[in-house]
Coordinates of C-alpha atoms in Angstrom, one line a residue:
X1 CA 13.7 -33.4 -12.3
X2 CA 14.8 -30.6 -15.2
X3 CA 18.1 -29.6 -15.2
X4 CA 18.8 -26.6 -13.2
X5 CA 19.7 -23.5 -14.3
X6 CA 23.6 -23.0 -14.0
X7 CA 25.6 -20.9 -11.6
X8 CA 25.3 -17.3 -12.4
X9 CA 28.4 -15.2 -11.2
X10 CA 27.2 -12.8 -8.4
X11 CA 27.0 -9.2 -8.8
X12 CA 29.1 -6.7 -7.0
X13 CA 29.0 -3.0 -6.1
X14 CA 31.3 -1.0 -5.6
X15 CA 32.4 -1.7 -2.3
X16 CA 32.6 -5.6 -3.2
X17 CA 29.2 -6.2 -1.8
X18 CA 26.6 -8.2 -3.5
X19 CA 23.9 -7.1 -5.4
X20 CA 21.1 -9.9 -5.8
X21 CA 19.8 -8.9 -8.9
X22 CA 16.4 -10.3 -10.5
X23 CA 18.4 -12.9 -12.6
X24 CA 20.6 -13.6 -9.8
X25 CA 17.3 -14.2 -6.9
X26 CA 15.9 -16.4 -10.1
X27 CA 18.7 -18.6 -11.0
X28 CA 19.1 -18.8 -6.9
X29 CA 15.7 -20.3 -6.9
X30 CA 16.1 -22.7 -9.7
X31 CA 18.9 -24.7 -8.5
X32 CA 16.7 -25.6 -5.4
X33 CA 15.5 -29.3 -5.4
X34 CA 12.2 -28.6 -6.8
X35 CA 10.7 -28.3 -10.7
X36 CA 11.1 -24.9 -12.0
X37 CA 8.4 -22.7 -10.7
X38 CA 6.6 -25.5 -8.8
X39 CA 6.0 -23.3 -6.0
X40 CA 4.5 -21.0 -8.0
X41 CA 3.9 -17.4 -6.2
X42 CA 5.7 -18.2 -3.1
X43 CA 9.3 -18.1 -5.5
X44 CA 7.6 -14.6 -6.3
X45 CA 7.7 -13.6 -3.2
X46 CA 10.7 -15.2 -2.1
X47 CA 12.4 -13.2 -5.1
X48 CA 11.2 -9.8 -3.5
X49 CA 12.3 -10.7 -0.2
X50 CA 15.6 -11.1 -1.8
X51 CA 15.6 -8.2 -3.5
X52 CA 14.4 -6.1 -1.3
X53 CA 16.7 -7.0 1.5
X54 CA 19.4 -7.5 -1.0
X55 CA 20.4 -10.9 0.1
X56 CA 20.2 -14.6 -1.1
X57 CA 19.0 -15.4 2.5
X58 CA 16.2 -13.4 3.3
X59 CA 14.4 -13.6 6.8
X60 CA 10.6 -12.8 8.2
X61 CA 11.6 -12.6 11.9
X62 CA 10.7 -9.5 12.9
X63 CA 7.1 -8.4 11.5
X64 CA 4.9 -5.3 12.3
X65 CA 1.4 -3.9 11.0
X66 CA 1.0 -0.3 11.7
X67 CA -2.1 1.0 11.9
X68 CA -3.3 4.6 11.3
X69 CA -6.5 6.2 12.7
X70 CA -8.4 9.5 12.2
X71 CA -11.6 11.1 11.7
X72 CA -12.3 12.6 8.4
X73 CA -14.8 15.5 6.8
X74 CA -16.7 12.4 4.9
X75 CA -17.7 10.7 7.5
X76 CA -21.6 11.7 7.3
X77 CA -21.9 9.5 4.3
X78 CA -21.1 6.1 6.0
X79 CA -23.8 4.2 7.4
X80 CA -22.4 4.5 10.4
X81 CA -21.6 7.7 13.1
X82 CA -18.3 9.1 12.9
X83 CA -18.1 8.1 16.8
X84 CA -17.7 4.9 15.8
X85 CA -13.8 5.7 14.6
X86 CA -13.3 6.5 18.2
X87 CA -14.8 3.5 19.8
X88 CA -13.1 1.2 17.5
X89 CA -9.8 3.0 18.4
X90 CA -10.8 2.2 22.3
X91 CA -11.4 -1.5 21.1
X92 CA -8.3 -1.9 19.1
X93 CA -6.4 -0.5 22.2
X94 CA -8.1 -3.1 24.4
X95 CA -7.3 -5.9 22.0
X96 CA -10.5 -6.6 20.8
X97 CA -10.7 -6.2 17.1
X98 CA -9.7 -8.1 14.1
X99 CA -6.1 -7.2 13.4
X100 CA -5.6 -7.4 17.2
X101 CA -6.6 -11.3 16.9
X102 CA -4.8 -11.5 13.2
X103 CA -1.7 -10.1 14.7
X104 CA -1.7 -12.6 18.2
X105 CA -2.3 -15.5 15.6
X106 CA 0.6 -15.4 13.4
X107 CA 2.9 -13.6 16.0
X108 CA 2.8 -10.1 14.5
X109 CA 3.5 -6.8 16.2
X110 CA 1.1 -4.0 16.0
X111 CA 1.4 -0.3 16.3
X112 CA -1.6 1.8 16.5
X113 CA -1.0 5.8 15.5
X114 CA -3.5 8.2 16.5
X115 CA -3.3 10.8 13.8
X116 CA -6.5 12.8 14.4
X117 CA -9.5 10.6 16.0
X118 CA -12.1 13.0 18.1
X119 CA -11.6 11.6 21.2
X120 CA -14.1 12.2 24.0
X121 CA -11.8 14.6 25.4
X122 CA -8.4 16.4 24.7
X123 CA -6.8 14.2 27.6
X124 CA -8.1 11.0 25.8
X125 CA -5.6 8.7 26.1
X126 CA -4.9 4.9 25.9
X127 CA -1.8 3.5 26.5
X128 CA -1.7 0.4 23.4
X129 CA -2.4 3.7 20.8
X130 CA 0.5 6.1 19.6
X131 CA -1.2 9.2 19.9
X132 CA 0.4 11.9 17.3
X133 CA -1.8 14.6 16.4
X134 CA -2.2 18.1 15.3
X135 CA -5.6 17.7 15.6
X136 CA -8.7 16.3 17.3
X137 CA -11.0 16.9 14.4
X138 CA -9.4 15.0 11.6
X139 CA -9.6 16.3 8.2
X140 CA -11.9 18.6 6.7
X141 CA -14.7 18.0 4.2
X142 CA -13.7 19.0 1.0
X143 CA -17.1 20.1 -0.3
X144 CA -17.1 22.8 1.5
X145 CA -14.4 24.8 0.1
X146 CA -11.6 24.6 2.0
X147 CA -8.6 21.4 1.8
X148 CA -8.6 18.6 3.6
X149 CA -6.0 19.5 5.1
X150 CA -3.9 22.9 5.3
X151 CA -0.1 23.1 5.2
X152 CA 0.5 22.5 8.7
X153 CA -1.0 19.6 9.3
X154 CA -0.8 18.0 5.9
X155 CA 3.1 18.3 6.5
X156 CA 2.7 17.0 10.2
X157 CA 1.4 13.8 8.8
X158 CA 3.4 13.3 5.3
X159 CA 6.5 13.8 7.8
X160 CA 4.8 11.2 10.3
X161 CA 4.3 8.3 7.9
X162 CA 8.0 8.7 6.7
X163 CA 9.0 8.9 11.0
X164 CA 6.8 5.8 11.1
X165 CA 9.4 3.5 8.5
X166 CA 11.9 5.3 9.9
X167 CA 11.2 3.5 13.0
X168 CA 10.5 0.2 12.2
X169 CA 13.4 -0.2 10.2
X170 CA 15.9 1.3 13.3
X171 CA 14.6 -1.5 15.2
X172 CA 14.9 -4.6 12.2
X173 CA 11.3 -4.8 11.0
X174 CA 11.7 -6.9 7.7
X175 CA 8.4 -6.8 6.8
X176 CA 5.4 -3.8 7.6
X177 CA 2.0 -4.1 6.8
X178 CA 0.1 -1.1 6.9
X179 CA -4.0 -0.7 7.3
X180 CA -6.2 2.9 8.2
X181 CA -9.2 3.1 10.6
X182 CA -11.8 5.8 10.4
X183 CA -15.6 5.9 9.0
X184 CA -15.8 7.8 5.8
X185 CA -12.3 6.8 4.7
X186 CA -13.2 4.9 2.0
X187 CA -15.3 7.5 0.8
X188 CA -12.1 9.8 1.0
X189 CA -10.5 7.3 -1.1
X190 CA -13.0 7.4 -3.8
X191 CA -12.7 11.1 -4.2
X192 CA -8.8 10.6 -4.9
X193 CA -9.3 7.8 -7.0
X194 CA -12.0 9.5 -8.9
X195 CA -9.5 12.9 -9.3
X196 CA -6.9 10.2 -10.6
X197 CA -8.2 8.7 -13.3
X198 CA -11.0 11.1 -14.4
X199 CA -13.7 8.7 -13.8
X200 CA -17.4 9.8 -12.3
X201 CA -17.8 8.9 -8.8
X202 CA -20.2 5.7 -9.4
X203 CA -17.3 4.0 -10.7
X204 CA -15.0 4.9 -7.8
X205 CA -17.1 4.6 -5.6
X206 CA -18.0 1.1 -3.4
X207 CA -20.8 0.3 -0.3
X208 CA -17.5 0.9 2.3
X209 CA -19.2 0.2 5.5
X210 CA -22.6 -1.4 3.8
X211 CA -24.0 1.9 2.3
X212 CA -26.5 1.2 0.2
X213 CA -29.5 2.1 -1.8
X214 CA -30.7 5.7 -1.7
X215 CA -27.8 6.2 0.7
X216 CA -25.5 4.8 -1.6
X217 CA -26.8 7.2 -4.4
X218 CA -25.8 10.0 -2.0
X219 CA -22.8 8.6 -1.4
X220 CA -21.9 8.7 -4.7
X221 CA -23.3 12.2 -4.9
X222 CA -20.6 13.6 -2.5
X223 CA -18.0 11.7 -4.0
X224 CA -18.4 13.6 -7.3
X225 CA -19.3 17.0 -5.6
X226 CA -15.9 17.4 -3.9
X227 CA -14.2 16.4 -6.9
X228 CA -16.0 18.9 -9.0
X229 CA -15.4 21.3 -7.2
X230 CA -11.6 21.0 -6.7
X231 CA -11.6 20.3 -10.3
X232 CA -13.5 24.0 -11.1
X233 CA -10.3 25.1 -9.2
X234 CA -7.8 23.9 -10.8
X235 CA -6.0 21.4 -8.3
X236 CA -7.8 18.5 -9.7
X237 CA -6.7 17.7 -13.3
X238 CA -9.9 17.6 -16.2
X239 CA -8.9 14.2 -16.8
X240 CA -7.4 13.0 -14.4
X241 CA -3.7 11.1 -14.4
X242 CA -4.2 10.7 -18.3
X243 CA -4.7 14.7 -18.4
X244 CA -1.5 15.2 -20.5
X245 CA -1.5 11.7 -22.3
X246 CA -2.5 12.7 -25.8
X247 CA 0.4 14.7 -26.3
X248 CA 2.8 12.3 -25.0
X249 CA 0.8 8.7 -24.6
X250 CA 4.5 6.7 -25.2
X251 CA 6.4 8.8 -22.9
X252 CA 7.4 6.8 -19.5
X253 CA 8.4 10.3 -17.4
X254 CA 5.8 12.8 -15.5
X255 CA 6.9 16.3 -14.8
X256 CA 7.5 17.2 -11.7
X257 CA 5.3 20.3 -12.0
X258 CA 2.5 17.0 -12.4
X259 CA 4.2 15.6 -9.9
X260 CA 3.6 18.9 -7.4
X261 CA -0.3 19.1 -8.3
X262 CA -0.8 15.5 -7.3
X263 CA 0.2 16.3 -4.0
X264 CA -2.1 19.6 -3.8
X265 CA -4.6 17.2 -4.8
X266 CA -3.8 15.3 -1.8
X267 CA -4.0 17.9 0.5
X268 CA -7.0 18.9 -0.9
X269 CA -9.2 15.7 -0.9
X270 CA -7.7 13.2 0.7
X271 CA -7.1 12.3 4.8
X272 CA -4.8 11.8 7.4
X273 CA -4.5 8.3 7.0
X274 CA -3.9 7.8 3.3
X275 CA -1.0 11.1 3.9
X276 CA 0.6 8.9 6.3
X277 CA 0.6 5.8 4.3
X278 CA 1.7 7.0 1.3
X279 CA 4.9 8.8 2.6
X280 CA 5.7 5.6 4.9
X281 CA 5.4 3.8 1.3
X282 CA 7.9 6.4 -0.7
X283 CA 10.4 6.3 2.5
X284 CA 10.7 2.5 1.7
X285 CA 11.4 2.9 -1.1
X286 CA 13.9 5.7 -1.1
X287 CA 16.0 4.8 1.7
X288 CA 18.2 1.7 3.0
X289 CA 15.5 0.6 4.9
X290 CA 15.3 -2.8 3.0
X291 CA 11.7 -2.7 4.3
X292 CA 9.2 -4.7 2.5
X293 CA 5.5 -2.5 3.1
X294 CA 2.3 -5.1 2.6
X295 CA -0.6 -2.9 0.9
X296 CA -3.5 -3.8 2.4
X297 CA -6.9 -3.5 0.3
X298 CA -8.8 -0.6 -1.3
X299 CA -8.3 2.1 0.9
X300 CA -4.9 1.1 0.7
X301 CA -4.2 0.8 -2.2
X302 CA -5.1 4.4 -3.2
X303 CA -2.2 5.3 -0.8
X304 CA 0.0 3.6 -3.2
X305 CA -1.7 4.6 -6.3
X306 CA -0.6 8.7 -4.6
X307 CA 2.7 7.8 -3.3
X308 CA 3.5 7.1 -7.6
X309 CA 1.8 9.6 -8.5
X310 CA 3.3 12.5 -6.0
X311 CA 6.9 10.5 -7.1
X312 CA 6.9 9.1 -10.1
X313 CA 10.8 8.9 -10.7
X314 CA 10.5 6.1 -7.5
X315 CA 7.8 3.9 -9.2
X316 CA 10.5 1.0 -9.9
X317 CA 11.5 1.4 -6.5
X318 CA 8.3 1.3 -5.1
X319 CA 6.7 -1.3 -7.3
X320 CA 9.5 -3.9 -5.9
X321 CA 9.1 -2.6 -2.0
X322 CA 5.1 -3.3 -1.9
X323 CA 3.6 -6.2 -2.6
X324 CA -0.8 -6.0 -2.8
X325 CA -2.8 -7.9 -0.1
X326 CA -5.9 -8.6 -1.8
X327 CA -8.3 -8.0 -3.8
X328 CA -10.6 -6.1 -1.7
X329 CA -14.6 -6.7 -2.3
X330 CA -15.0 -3.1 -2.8
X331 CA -17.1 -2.2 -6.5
X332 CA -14.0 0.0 -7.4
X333 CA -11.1 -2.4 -6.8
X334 CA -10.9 -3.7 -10.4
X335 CA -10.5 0.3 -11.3
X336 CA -7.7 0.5 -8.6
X337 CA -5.8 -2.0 -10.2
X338 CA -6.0 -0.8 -13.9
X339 CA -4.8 2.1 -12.6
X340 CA -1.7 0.7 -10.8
X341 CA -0.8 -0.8 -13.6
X342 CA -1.4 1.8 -16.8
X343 CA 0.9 4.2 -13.7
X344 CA 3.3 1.5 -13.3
X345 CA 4.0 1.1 -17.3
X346 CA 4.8 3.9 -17.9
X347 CA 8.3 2.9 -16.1
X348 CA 8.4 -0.5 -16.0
X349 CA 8.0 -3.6 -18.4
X350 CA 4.7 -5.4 -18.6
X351 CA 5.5 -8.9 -17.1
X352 CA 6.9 -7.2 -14.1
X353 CA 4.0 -4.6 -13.5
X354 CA 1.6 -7.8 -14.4
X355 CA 3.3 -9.7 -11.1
X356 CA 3.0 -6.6 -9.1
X357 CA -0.7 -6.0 -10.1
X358 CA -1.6 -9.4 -9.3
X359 CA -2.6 -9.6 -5.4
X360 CA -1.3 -12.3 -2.7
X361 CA -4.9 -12.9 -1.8
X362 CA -9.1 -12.7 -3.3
X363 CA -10.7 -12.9 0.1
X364 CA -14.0 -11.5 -0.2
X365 CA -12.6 -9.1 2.0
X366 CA -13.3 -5.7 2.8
X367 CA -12.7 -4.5 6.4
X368 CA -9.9 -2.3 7.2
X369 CA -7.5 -2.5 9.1
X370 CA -4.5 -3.9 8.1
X371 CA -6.4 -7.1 8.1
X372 CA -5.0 -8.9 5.2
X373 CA -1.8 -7.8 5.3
X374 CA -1.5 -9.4 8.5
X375 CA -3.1 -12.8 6.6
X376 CA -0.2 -12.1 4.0
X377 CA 2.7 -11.7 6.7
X378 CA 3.0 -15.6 7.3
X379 CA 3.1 -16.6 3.7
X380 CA 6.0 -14.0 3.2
X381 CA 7.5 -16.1 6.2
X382 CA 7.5 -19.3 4.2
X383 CA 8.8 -17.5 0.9
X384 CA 12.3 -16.6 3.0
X385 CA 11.8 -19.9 4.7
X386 CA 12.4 -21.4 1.2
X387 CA 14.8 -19.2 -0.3
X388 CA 17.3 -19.7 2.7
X389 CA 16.6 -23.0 3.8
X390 CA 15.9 -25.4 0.8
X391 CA 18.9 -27.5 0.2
X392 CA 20.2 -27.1 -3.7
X393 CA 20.2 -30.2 -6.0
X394 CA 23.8 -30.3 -5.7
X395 CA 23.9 -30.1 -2.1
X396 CA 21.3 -32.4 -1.3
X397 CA 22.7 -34.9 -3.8
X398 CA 19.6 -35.2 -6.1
X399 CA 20.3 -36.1 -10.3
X400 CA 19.1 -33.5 -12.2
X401 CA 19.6 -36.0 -15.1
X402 CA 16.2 -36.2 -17.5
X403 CA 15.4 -39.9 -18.7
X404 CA 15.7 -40.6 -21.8

């Protein structure tokens, strides 16, 4: 065995309490009776755990997935009806989909939020959903001149997904995975990723529910049409998140007047769902929740890729609260990602926004959901499982002596 790394003194603050630091979690995990980084991306995770819930004993005992649902204006471009979002809502609510059987697996709780499906009827109800709504319509579609959203409701829900960590933190949630439902979503999510980085819509745009041919081609069509034209107004930026790069390219700050207009941009093109999850992702980060948030794939992931951009001076704090699912199967993903990263290194050093970038999981995967965050959860279980329970060298009485 290689010699482990010595003792390093523990940090303190300033009320004597200690602060597991990256060096500290790392030196913790190199004095267990293993090579050095034989366990590969499970000491990764096991050195988030501990630094997100500041201790050299992290635990996975408590575990939720919270899934958001609503109907969105984008929904005529899936290849399915936009009644589908409600039905799947009644099937989630009956236990019948896959996150339901994902969560029962691997002993994971699951919270269902109602944002804004259009239920049958006002008095829809079912009693396994959260139902929280200013709405029954969802959002609106942004082609047609209006925003997504308007003040009201777009604050309703921004509020909602920070109520929603707020929550699962008060009752000792460790870890929260977080997934959307609603046809047309990830069409919503191409917009904003397209009004991000500039790029035309065929780039940001993927087959979502199994769009494709001449359908897809109109797909891609809306995509760029709503961007356009919140881009003729101003709200959208020419080029996107690099709009103010040749000025400054080495600078590692936004403004917060950038920061303001990404969240009009928000409100303008995006949906209930990716609101909610991208303030439930900031409120992680900005509080002492000690809350771990699982991104789940593409859809997602664009709810991160907002939450940095609306708050950029949180981007450290938010690159070491998530940690990426998977690579979704969606055509964009790879664009996602590049994204991520160019945002993230602007604030942080490469090797640590390389880690961050590099997903748990490359599934194939490309449902919804919450799905693999909930394949994620367990893994994360083992990761605290050897952090707090692996005996060190020295305790376990093993030479770290090399042979000659």
């Amino acid at each position: 065995m290689p010699n482990p790394a010595p003792q390093s003194s523990v940090a303190s603050g300033s009320t004597g309490a200690i602060v597991v630091t990256r060096e500290l979690a790392r030196r913790h995990l190199l004095n267990k009776t293993k090579p050095p980084g034989s366990l590969g991306a499970l000491e990764h995770w096991a050195e988030k755990l501990m630094l997100v819930q500041q201790t050299l004993r992290p635990t996975v005992s408590r575990t939720l997935v919270i899934l958001f649902a609503a109907d969105n204006g984008l929904a005529s471009v899936s290849a399915y009806p936009r009644s589908v979002t409600r039905e799947m809502l009644r099937n989630v609510a009956e236990g019948g989909a896959a996150i339901n059987c994902l969560c029962r697996a691997h002993g994971i709780d699951l919270r269902v939020m109602d944002l804004g499906v259009d239920l049958p009827s006002a008095s829809t109800r079912y009693e396994a959903v959260d139902h929280f709504r200013l709405t029954n319509a969802g959002t609106a579609d942004p082609r047609l001149g209006e925003p997504a959203m308007d003040e009201t409701v777009f604050s309703f829900v921004m509020g909602h997904g920070r109520k929603a960590l707020q929550a699962a933190a008060g009752e000792g949630v460790q870890v929260v995975g977080v997934g959307e439902l609603g046809i047309g979503n990830t069409a919503v999510a191409s917009v904003l990723l397209a009004a991000a980085t500039g790029e035309p819509a065929d780039r940001t745009t993927g087959a979502g529910t199994g769009v494709v041919g001449q359908r897809f081609v109109e797909k891609c069509q809306a995509v760029q049409a709503a961007v356009d034209l919140w881009k003729a107004r101003g709200v959208v930026p020419p080029n996107g998140y690099y709009h103010h790069s040749d000025s400054d390219s080495d600078s590692k700050s936004t403004s917060s007047s950038e920061a303001a207009n990404w969240s009009q941009v928000l409100r303008a093109l995006g949906d209930l769902e990716i609101t909610a999850m991208s303030t439930l992702i900031h409120e992680a980060a900005t509080t002492s929740s000690r809350t771990l948030v699982v991104v789940d794939g593409f859809i997602t992931q664009v709810a991160l890729l907002y939450a940095m951009l609306m708050y950029p001076d949180v981007i450290p704090a938010i690159v070491q609260h998530t940690l990426l699912a998977h690579v979704s199967a969606e055509k964009p993903q790879m664009l996602l990602l590049e994204t991520l990263r160019n945002v993230a290194l602007r604030h942080l050093p490469e090797d640590q926004v390389k880690e961050w970038t590099t997903p748990v999981g490359n599934w194939g995967m490309r449902l919804g959901e919450g799905s693999g965050a909930a394949l994620v959860i367990p893994m994360l279980k083992s990761a605290a499982a050897i952090a707090t329970e692996m005996a060190t060298f020295e305790a376990a009485g093993v030479s770290t002596e090399k042979q000659d």
